[in-house]
Amino acid sequence: MNDLTEFEKYVIEQKGTERPFSGEYVDHDAQGVYLCKKCYAPLYKSEHKFNAHCGWPAFDDEIKGAVEHTPDADGHRTEITCAQCGGHLGHVFEGEHLTDNNVRHCVNSVSMIFKSRDELAQSSSAKTSYQKATFGAGCFWCVEAIFAQFKGVHSVKSGYCGGDAKDANYDAVCSGKTAHAEVIHIEFDPAVIQYDTLLSVLFESHDPTTLNQQGNDKGPQYRSAIFVHNSEQADAANKFINTLTQQQVWPRPIVTEISAFDTFYPAENYHDDYFAKHGQQPYCQLVVKPKFDKVMSKFADKRKV
C-alpha cells in the first residue's frame, strides 16, 4: 500500500473530489496505464482516455474487473472504486454520447498514478522475484502491524481466505458462520527475507495451540492457519511445525491448519494500517502492542530502518 497525503486520503478514503481542471492527468495523453494511487492496481489503459472537457480525466472503458460500480444512496449517480482496495475514484456516467462506448468514467487525478509502458516493463521484471505468503493468526490488525515492519516485505494486506466471495466481508466473517479466516497477505522478496523467517515471525506472533481462538477473540475466523502457495511452502510449513513439536516449544499440541491457497479477498480499507492509525485505542494497547513489542524485540535486526 502507498502512503497517502492528507488530501489523497480525503479523496480516496473519504470520497472527496478535487477541483475541476486542477489534476495532473486532465490533459495527459502519454501511452501507458493508470494505476490506483493507494494499492497500485491497474485501472485504465491510455487508449481508454478521451478529452471530455469536464475538468477531470475521462475514460470510456476500464481494465476488466478493475473497477467496482456502486449506486450512490440518493440514486442520482454511480460511484466507481478500485476493485482491489476500495479506494474512491470518482463517478461513471452513461448516455452522453461522447464516444462510441457511450460511457464516461470521471476520475480524480489524485486517485491515480500513471506508468508508461517502459516503466511497466521494468516494474514487471523487478517484481518477478517477489513471492507471496498468506497467514492467519487471530485478529489481522495485530499481524499486519508486525509483518509490515520487516525488511524484504514489500506489502502486507489484511483480508479473508478460505471461504466464498459472497460473504467475504467483515460483518459476515465476524459472525463465525463463514469458512473464512482473518489473514494477512504478504508480498516479499526471498532474496532479503526467507519464507522460514516469516514462519518464525508468525509463530512468535500468536499461540498456535488454541483452536479457533486467540486470547479473547473466539471463533473459526481467528484460527491459526497457513495458506500455502506452492509445494515448497507446504514442505517448509510442515517441517517447521514438526521441529517446534519435537522441541516441545509449546506445552500443548500445535493446531495450525495448513491449506492450499485459493483466493484472497482484501478487507475493507478502514482496516489498513489499523494499529498505526488507532494505536491508542484500548484493544490496540492491551492486545496488539504487547505482541508487537515482543516480536520487534526478538527480530530487531530484521526490522526496517
mmCIF file of C-alpha atoms in Angstrom:
data_model
loop_
_atom_site.group_PDB
_atom_site.id
_atom_site.type_symbol
_atom_site.label_atom_id
_atom_site.label_comp_id
_atom_site.label_asym_id
_atom_site.label_seq_id
_atom_site.Cartn_x
_atom_site.Cartn_y
_atom_site.Cartn_z
ATOM 1 C CA MET A 1 0.000 0.000 0.000
ATOM 2 C CA ASN A 2 1.138 3.512 -0.811
ATOM 3 C CA ASP A 3 1.434 6.139 1.927
ATOM 4 C CA LEU A 4 -1.128 8.832 1.146
ATOM 5 C CA THR A 5 -1.013 12.566 1.777
ATOM 6 C CA GLU A 6 -3.855 14.173 3.717
ATOM 7 C CA PHE A 7 -5.502 15.395 0.513
ATOM 8 C CA GLU A 8 -5.146 11.974 -1.116
ATOM 9 C CA LYS A 9 -6.788 10.425 1.942
ATOM 10 C CA TYR A 10 -9.609 12.972 1.690
ATOM 11 C CA VAL A 11 -10.371 11.963 -1.890
ATOM 12 C CA ILE A 12 -9.530 8.240 -1.876
ATOM 13 C CA GLU A 13 -10.676 7.210 1.607
ATOM 14 C CA GLN A 14 -13.274 9.876 2.440
ATOM 15 C CA LYS A 15 -14.774 10.088 -1.081
ATOM 16 C CA GLY A 16 -13.864 13.707 -1.667
ATOM 17 C CA THR A 17 -13.418 15.475 -5.026
ATOM 18 C CA GLU A 18 -10.525 17.526 -6.380
ATOM 19 C CA ARG A 19 -11.246 20.874 -8.029
ATOM 20 C CA PRO A 20 -12.011 20.706 -11.781
ATOM 21 C CA PHE A 21 -9.050 21.306 -14.121
ATOM 22 C CA SER A 22 -6.646 21.049 -11.154
ATOM 23 C CA GLY A 23 -5.455 17.438 -11.600
ATOM 24 C CA GLU A 24 -2.261 16.478 -13.402
ATOM 25 C CA TYR A 25 -3.973 13.961 -15.706
ATOM 26 C CA VAL A 26 -6.775 16.144 -17.109
ATOM 27 C CA ASP A 27 -4.932 16.761 -20.411
ATOM 28 C CA HIS A 28 -2.482 13.877 -20.074
ATOM 29 C CA ASP A 29 -2.068 11.855 -23.288
ATOM 30 C CA ALA A 30 1.020 9.656 -22.822
ATOM 31 C CA GLN A 31 0.904 5.928 -23.634
ATOM 32 C CA GLY A 32 0.711 3.579 -20.670
ATOM 33 C CA VAL A 33 -1.541 2.535 -17.799
ATOM 34 C CA TYR A 34 -3.258 4.431 -14.973
ATOM 35 C CA LEU A 35 -2.981 2.659 -11.599
ATOM 36 C CA CYS A 36 -4.750 3.072 -8.274
ATOM 37 C CA LYS A 37 -2.789 5.567 -6.150
ATOM 38 C CA LYS A 38 -3.428 3.557 -2.983
ATOM 39 C CA CYS A 39 -2.701 -0.059 -3.990
ATOM 40 C CA TYR A 40 -1.143 0.235 -7.486
ATOM 41 C CA ALA A 41 -3.782 -1.975 -9.126
ATOM 42 C CA PRO A 42 -4.078 -1.260 -12.906
ATOM 43 C CA LEU A 43 -7.350 0.568 -13.662
ATOM 44 C CA TYR A 44 -7.314 2.127 -17.134
ATOM 45 C CA LYS A 45 -5.230 1.947 -20.299
ATOM 46 C CA SER A 46 -4.230 5.134 -22.103
ATOM 47 C CA GLU A 47 -6.378 4.117 -25.084
ATOM 48 C CA HIS A 48 -9.451 4.291 -22.796
ATOM 49 C CA LYS A 49 -8.814 8.002 -22.124
ATOM 50 C CA PHE A 50 -10.507 10.819 -24.030
ATOM 51 C CA ASN A 51 -10.964 14.563 -23.598
ATOM 52 C CA ALA A 52 -14.454 15.171 -22.239
ATOM 53 C CA HIS A 53 -13.756 18.860 -21.431
ATOM 54 C CA CYS A 54 -15.286 18.258 -17.991
ATOM 55 C CA GLY A 55 -12.341 19.197 -15.775
ATOM 56 C CA TRP A 56 -11.374 15.660 -14.750
ATOM 57 C CA PRO A 57 -9.693 12.747 -16.561
ATOM 58 C CA ALA A 58 -12.281 10.797 -18.558
ATOM 59 C CA PHE A 59 -12.217 7.164 -19.697
ATOM 60 C CA ASP A 60 -14.768 5.291 -21.791
ATOM 61 C CA ASP A 61 -13.629 1.811 -20.730
ATOM 62 C CA GLU A 62 -11.776 0.069 -17.895
ATOM 63 C CA ILE A 63 -9.449 -2.863 -17.405
ATOM 64 C CA LYS A 64 -11.718 -5.861 -16.898
ATOM 65 C CA GLY A 65 -12.535 -6.453 -13.234
ATOM 66 C CA ALA A 66 -10.536 -3.440 -12.036
ATOM 67 C CA VAL A 67 -13.365 -1.051 -11.152
ATOM 68 C CA GLU A 68 -16.413 -1.527 -8.914
ATOM 69 C CA HIS A 69 -19.668 0.334 -9.710
ATOM 70 C CA THR A 70 -21.929 1.252 -6.762
ATOM 71 C CA PRO A 71 -25.064 3.442 -6.970
ATOM 72 C CA ASP A 72 -24.985 6.380 -4.553
ATOM 73 C CA ALA A 73 -27.519 6.305 -1.722
ATOM 74 C CA ASP A 74 -29.571 9.046 -3.385
ATOM 75 C CA GLY A 75 -29.752 7.055 -6.620
ATOM 76 C CA HIS A 76 -28.576 10.004 -8.732
ATOM 77 C CA ARG A 77 -25.039 8.875 -9.521
ATOM 78 C CA THR A 78 -22.880 5.732 -9.617
ATOM 79 C CA GLU A 79 -19.627 5.741 -7.677
ATOM 80 C CA ILE A 80 -16.558 3.956 -9.053
ATOM 81 C CA THR A 81 -13.943 2.466 -6.727
ATOM 82 C CA CYS A 82 -10.821 0.359 -7.077
ATOM 83 C CA ALA A 83 -11.926 -3.293 -7.000
ATOM 84 C CA GLN A 84 -8.771 -4.305 -5.116
ATOM 85 C CA CYS A 85 -8.624 -1.801 -2.240
ATOM 86 C CA GLY A 86 -11.955 0.049 -2.404
ATOM 87 C CA GLY A 87 -10.330 3.427 -2.953
ATOM 88 C CA HIS A 88 -12.670 6.132 -4.320
ATOM 89 C CA LEU A 89 -12.018 7.039 -7.958
ATOM 90 C CA GLY A 90 -14.981 9.208 -8.955
ATOM 91 C CA HIS A 91 -18.279 8.565 -10.752
ATOM 92 C CA VAL A 92 -19.406 6.983 -14.001
ATOM 93 C CA PHE A 93 -21.963 8.460 -16.415
ATOM 94 C CA GLU A 94 -23.765 6.928 -19.393
ATOM 95 C CA GLY A 95 -25.869 8.259 -22.244
ATOM 96 C CA GLU A 96 -23.819 11.360 -23.007
ATOM 97 C CA HIS A 97 -22.801 10.075 -26.489
ATOM 98 C CA LEU A 98 -19.274 11.454 -26.158
ATOM 99 C CA THR A 99 -17.644 8.297 -27.564
ATOM 100 C CA ASP A 100 -18.803 5.143 -29.300
ATOM 101 C CA ASN A 101 -18.818 3.354 -25.930
ATOM 102 C CA ASN A 102 -21.270 5.986 -24.622
ATOM 103 C CA VAL A 103 -19.805 5.919 -21.109
ATOM 104 C CA ARG A 104 -17.623 8.344 -19.127
ATOM 105 C CA HIS A 105 -15.592 7.423 -16.083
ATOM 106 C CA CYS A 106 -14.988 10.789 -14.412
ATOM 107 C CA VAL A 107 -11.915 10.138 -12.251
ATOM 108 C CA ASN A 108 -9.953 12.271 -9.801
ATOM 109 C CA SER A 109 -6.341 12.598 -10.940
ATOM 110 C CA VAL A 110 -5.232 12.298 -7.327
ATOM 111 C CA SER A 111 -6.745 8.797 -7.153
ATOM 112 C CA MET A 112 -4.325 7.535 -9.796
ATOM 113 C CA ILE A 113 -0.692 7.272 -10.763
ATOM 114 C CA PHE A 114 0.496 6.810 -14.336
ATOM 115 C CA LYS A 115 3.118 4.362 -15.552
ATOM 116 C CA SER A 116 4.499 4.460 -19.072
ATOM 117 C CA ARG A 117 4.864 1.213 -20.961
ATOM 118 C CA ASP A 118 8.641 1.261 -20.408
ATOM 119 C CA GLU A 119 8.169 1.773 -16.663
ATOM 120 C CA LEU A 120 5.637 -1.061 -16.522
ATOM 121 C CA ALA A 121 8.027 -3.404 -18.316
ATOM 122 C CA GLN A 122 10.816 -2.573 -15.860
ATOM 123 C CA SER A 123 8.481 -2.913 -12.869
ATOM 124 C CA SER A 124 7.180 -6.265 -14.087
ATOM 125 C CA SER A 125 10.717 -7.545 -14.449
ATOM 126 C CA ALA A 126 11.617 -6.409 -10.920
ATOM 127 C CA LYS A 127 8.503 -7.946 -9.341
ATOM 128 C CA THR A 128 9.079 -11.389 -10.832
ATOM 129 C CA SER A 129 11.354 -12.106 -7.877
ATOM 130 C CA TYR A 130 8.633 -11.373 -5.298
ATOM 131 C CA GLN A 131 6.734 -14.234 -3.673
ATOM 132 C CA LYS A 132 3.512 -14.361 -1.645
ATOM 133 C CA ALA A 133 2.675 -15.734 1.801
ATOM 134 C CA THR A 134 -0.721 -15.874 3.495
ATOM 135 C CA PHE A 135 -1.131 -16.395 7.241
ATOM 136 C CA GLY A 136 -3.963 -16.472 9.759
ATOM 137 C CA ALA A 137 -3.053 -15.747 13.380
ATOM 138 C CA GLY A 138 -6.071 -14.167 15.018
ATOM 139 C CA CYS A 139 -7.166 -10.575 14.508
ATOM 140 C CA PHE A 140 -5.419 -9.265 11.398
ATOM 141 C CA TRP A 141 -4.860 -5.808 12.942
ATOM 142 C CA CYS A 142 -2.037 -7.187 15.069
ATOM 143 C CA VAL A 143 -0.478 -9.479 12.478
ATOM 144 C CA GLU A 144 -0.484 -6.841 9.735
ATOM 145 C CA ALA A 145 1.263 -4.343 12.021
ATOM 146 C CA ILE A 146 4.021 -6.835 12.823
ATOM 147 C CA PHE A 147 4.866 -8.149 9.354
ATOM 148 C CA ALA A 148 4.836 -4.664 7.802
ATOM 149 C CA GLN A 149 7.959 -3.845 9.837
ATOM 150 C CA PHE A 150 10.289 -6.400 8.255
ATOM 151 C CA LYS A 151 12.951 -5.767 5.646
ATOM 152 C CA GLY A 152 12.130 -7.629 2.458
ATOM 153 C CA VAL A 153 8.369 -7.407 2.986
ATOM 154 C CA HIS A 154 7.110 -5.390 0.034
ATOM 155 C CA SER A 155 3.440 -5.196 1.031
ATOM 156 C CA VAL A 156 1.011 -6.532 3.644
ATOM 157 C CA LYS A 157 -2.768 -6.513 3.238
ATOM 158 C CA SER A 158 -5.437 -7.654 5.688
ATOM 159 C CA GLY A 159 -8.258 -9.793 4.324
ATOM 160 C CA TYR A 160 -10.077 -13.089 4.252
ATOM 161 C CA CYS A 161 -9.176 -16.531 2.953
ATOM 162 C CA GLY A 162 -10.787 -19.964 2.959
ATOM 163 C CA GLY A 163 -14.376 -19.021 2.050
ATOM 164 C CA ASP A 164 -16.510 -17.709 -0.792
ATOM 165 C CA ALA A 165 -16.680 -14.246 -2.341
ATOM 166 C CA LYS A 166 -20.346 -13.680 -1.433
ATOM 167 C CA ASP A 167 -19.644 -13.334 2.288
ATOM 168 C CA ALA A 168 -16.044 -12.098 2.241
ATOM 169 C CA ASN A 169 -16.782 -9.031 4.344
ATOM 170 C CA TYR A 170 -16.063 -8.094 7.936
ATOM 171 C CA ASP A 171 -19.603 -8.358 9.295
ATOM 172 C CA ALA A 172 -20.182 -11.795 7.772
ATOM 173 C CA VAL A 173 -16.769 -13.160 8.755
ATOM 174 C CA CYS A 174 -17.134 -11.887 12.346
ATOM 175 C CA SER A 175 -20.289 -13.976 12.694
ATOM 176 C CA GLY A 176 -18.085 -17.072 12.608
ATOM 177 C CA LYS A 177 -20.535 -18.674 10.189
ATOM 178 C CA THR A 178 -18.417 -18.394 7.044
ATOM 179 C CA ALA A 179 -15.415 -20.555 6.225
ATOM 180 C CA HIS A 180 -13.054 -17.588 6.138
ATOM 181 C CA ALA A 181 -10.095 -16.909 8.353
ATOM 182 C CA GLU A 182 -8.841 -13.399 9.013
ATOM 183 C CA VAL A 183 -5.467 -13.365 7.265
ATOM 184 C CA ILE A 184 -2.665 -11.160 6.115
ATOM 185 C CA HIS A 185 -1.461 -11.467 2.518
ATOM 186 C CA ILE A 186 2.249 -10.719 2.141
ATOM 187 C CA GLU A 187 4.375 -9.931 -0.895
ATOM 188 C CA PHE A 188 8.035 -10.446 -0.050
ATOM 189 C CA ASP A 189 11.477 -10.590 -1.613
ATOM 190 C CA PRO A 190 13.047 -14.011 -0.834
ATOM 191 C CA ALA A 191 16.483 -12.531 -1.541
ATOM 192 C CA VAL A 192 16.021 -10.340 1.545
ATOM 193 C CA ILE A 193 13.749 -12.357 3.852
ATOM 194 C CA GLN A 194 13.221 -16.114 3.616
ATOM 195 C CA TYR A 195 9.913 -17.924 3.992
ATOM 196 C CA ASP A 196 11.274 -19.727 7.077
ATOM 197 C CA THR A 197 11.891 -16.336 8.701
ATOM 198 C CA LEU A 198 8.283 -15.363 8.003
ATOM 199 C CA LEU A 199 7.203 -18.624 9.662
ATOM 200 C CA SER A 200 9.359 -17.780 12.688
ATOM 201 C CA VAL A 201 7.658 -14.394 12.960
ATOM 202 C CA LEU A 202 4.238 -15.996 12.554
ATOM 203 C CA PHE A 203 4.714 -18.476 15.396
ATOM 204 C CA GLU A 204 6.210 -15.789 17.610
ATOM 205 C CA SER A 205 3.163 -13.594 16.938
ATOM 206 C CA HIS A 206 0.380 -15.863 18.193
ATOM 207 C CA ASP A 207 -0.494 -19.009 20.146
ATOM 208 C CA PRO A 208 -0.781 -21.874 17.607
ATOM 209 C CA THR A 209 -2.173 -24.279 20.215
ATOM 210 C CA THR A 210 -5.564 -22.644 20.836
ATOM 211 C CA LEU A 211 -8.203 -23.955 18.446
ATOM 212 C CA ASN A 212 -10.284 -21.221 16.787
ATOM 213 C CA GLN A 213 -9.146 -18.665 19.326
ATOM 214 C CA GLN A 214 -6.528 -16.029 20.059
ATOM 215 C CA GLY A 215 -6.926 -14.598 23.547
ATOM 216 C CA ASN A 216 -10.448 -13.260 23.938
ATOM 217 C CA ASP A 217 -11.050 -13.386 20.180
ATOM 218 C CA LYS A 218 -13.008 -16.585 19.655
ATOM 219 C CA GLY A 219 -14.372 -18.209 16.513
ATOM 220 C CA PRO A 220 -13.117 -20.101 13.444
ATOM 221 C CA GLN A 221 -12.268 -16.801 11.767
ATOM 222 C CA TYR A 222 -9.445 -16.422 14.316
ATOM 223 C CA ARG A 223 -7.916 -19.840 13.661
ATOM 224 C CA SER A 224 -4.202 -20.392 13.242
ATOM 225 C CA ALA A 225 -3.674 -21.067 9.545
ATOM 226 C CA ILE A 226 -1.058 -21.152 6.815
ATOM 227 C CA PHE A 227 -2.366 -20.939 3.257
ATOM 228 C CA VAL A 228 0.481 -22.277 1.133
ATOM 229 C CA HIS A 229 1.082 -21.032 -2.407
ATOM 230 C CA ASN A 230 3.176 -23.964 -3.625
ATOM 231 C CA SER A 231 4.590 -27.336 -2.584
ATOM 232 C CA GLU A 232 7.806 -25.743 -1.296
ATOM 233 C CA GLN A 233 5.835 -23.636 1.184
ATOM 234 C CA ALA A 234 3.817 -26.699 2.233
ATOM 235 C CA ASP A 235 7.005 -28.657 2.910
ATOM 236 C CA ALA A 236 8.558 -25.740 4.788
ATOM 237 C CA ALA A 237 5.456 -25.196 6.955
ATOM 238 C CA ASN A 238 5.136 -28.882 7.867
ATOM 239 C CA LYS A 239 8.841 -29.149 8.633
ATOM 240 C CA PHE A 240 8.701 -26.012 10.774
ATOM 241 C CA ILE A 241 5.746 -27.288 12.812
ATOM 242 C CA ASN A 242 7.371 -30.725 13.237
ATOM 243 C CA THR A 243 10.519 -29.071 14.578
ATOM 244 C CA LEU A 244 8.541 -26.974 17.066
ATOM 245 C CA THR A 245 6.684 -30.092 18.187
ATOM 246 C CA GLN A 246 9.876 -32.132 18.639
ATOM 247 C CA GLN A 247 11.478 -29.301 20.599
ATOM 248 C CA GLN A 248 8.339 -29.037 22.758
ATOM 249 C CA VAL A 249 8.317 -25.275 22.304
ATOM 250 C CA TRP A 250 4.629 -25.262 23.263
ATOM 251 C CA PRO A 251 3.142 -27.241 26.183
ATOM 252 C CA ARG A 252 0.096 -28.196 24.085
ATOM 253 C CA PRO A 253 -0.210 -29.623 20.536
ATOM 254 C CA ILE A 254 0.011 -27.179 17.661
ATOM 255 C CA VAL A 255 -3.328 -26.953 15.836
ATOM 256 C CA THR A 256 -2.238 -24.703 12.959
ATOM 257 C CA GLU A 257 -4.150 -25.535 9.776
ATOM 258 C CA ILE A 258 -2.114 -25.898 6.573
ATOM 259 C CA SER A 259 -4.261 -25.430 3.466
ATOM 260 C CA ALA A 260 -3.683 -24.775 -0.208
ATOM 261 C CA PHE A 261 -4.143 -21.103 -1.056
ATOM 262 C CA ASP A 262 -7.161 -20.407 -3.245
ATOM 263 C CA THR A 263 -8.405 -16.811 -3.238
ATOM 264 C CA PHE A 264 -7.533 -13.798 -1.108
ATOM 265 C CA TYR A 265 -10.307 -11.270 -0.509
ATOM 266 C CA PRO A 266 -8.958 -7.857 0.605
ATOM 267 C CA ALA A 267 -10.554 -6.472 3.752
ATOM 268 C CA GLU A 268 -12.372 -3.158 3.798
ATOM 269 C CA ASN A 269 -9.916 -0.264 3.508
ATOM 270 C CA TYR A 270 -10.564 1.032 7.042
ATOM 271 C CA HIS A 271 -8.615 -1.993 8.320
ATOM 272 C CA ASP A 272 -5.422 -0.860 6.573
ATOM 273 C CA ASP A 273 -2.650 0.165 8.985
ATOM 274 C CA TYR A 274 -5.163 -0.109 11.824
ATOM 275 C CA PHE A 275 -2.609 -0.252 14.638
ATOM 276 C CA ALA A 276 -0.635 2.668 13.191
ATOM 277 C CA LYS A 277 -3.783 4.784 12.962
ATOM 278 C CA HIS A 278 -5.554 3.695 16.161
ATOM 279 C CA GLY A 279 -2.709 2.687 18.458
ATOM 280 C CA GLN A 280 -4.193 4.464 21.478
ATOM 281 C CA GLN A 281 -7.445 2.501 21.430
ATOM 282 C CA PRO A 282 -7.829 0.056 24.356
ATOM 283 C CA TYR A 283 -7.742 -3.063 22.147
ATOM 284 C CA CYS A 284 -4.554 -1.888 20.449
ATOM 285 C CA GLN A 285 -2.917 -1.004 23.769
ATOM 286 C CA LEU A 286 -3.931 -4.181 25.602
ATOM 287 C CA VAL A 287 -3.722 -6.786 22.814
ATOM 288 C CA VAL A 288 -1.809 -5.549 19.779
ATOM 289 C CA LYS A 289 1.004 -3.528 21.376
ATOM 290 C CA PRO A 290 2.330 -6.257 23.722
ATOM 291 C CA LYS A 291 2.601 -8.733 20.832
ATOM 292 C CA PHE A 292 4.100 -6.076 18.574
ATOM 293 C CA ASP A 293 6.741 -5.083 21.120
ATOM 294 C CA LYS A 294 7.614 -8.719 21.874
ATOM 295 C CA VAL A 295 8.190 -9.660 18.236
ATOM 296 C CA MET A 296 10.024 -6.445 17.387
ATOM 297 C CA SER A 297 12.389 -7.045 20.292
ATOM 298 C CA LYS A 298 13.225 -10.572 19.147
ATOM 299 C CA PHE A 299 13.690 -9.668 15.482
ATOM 300 C CA ALA A 300 15.163 -6.177 15.886
ATOM 301 C CA ASP A 301 17.949 -6.870 13.394
ATOM 302 C CA LYS A 302 15.454 -7.667 10.634
ATOM 303 C CA ARG A 303 13.275 -4.605 11.115
ATOM 304 C CA LYS A 304 13.081 -1.852 8.502
ATOM 305 C CA VAL A 305 15.048 1.236 9.424
#
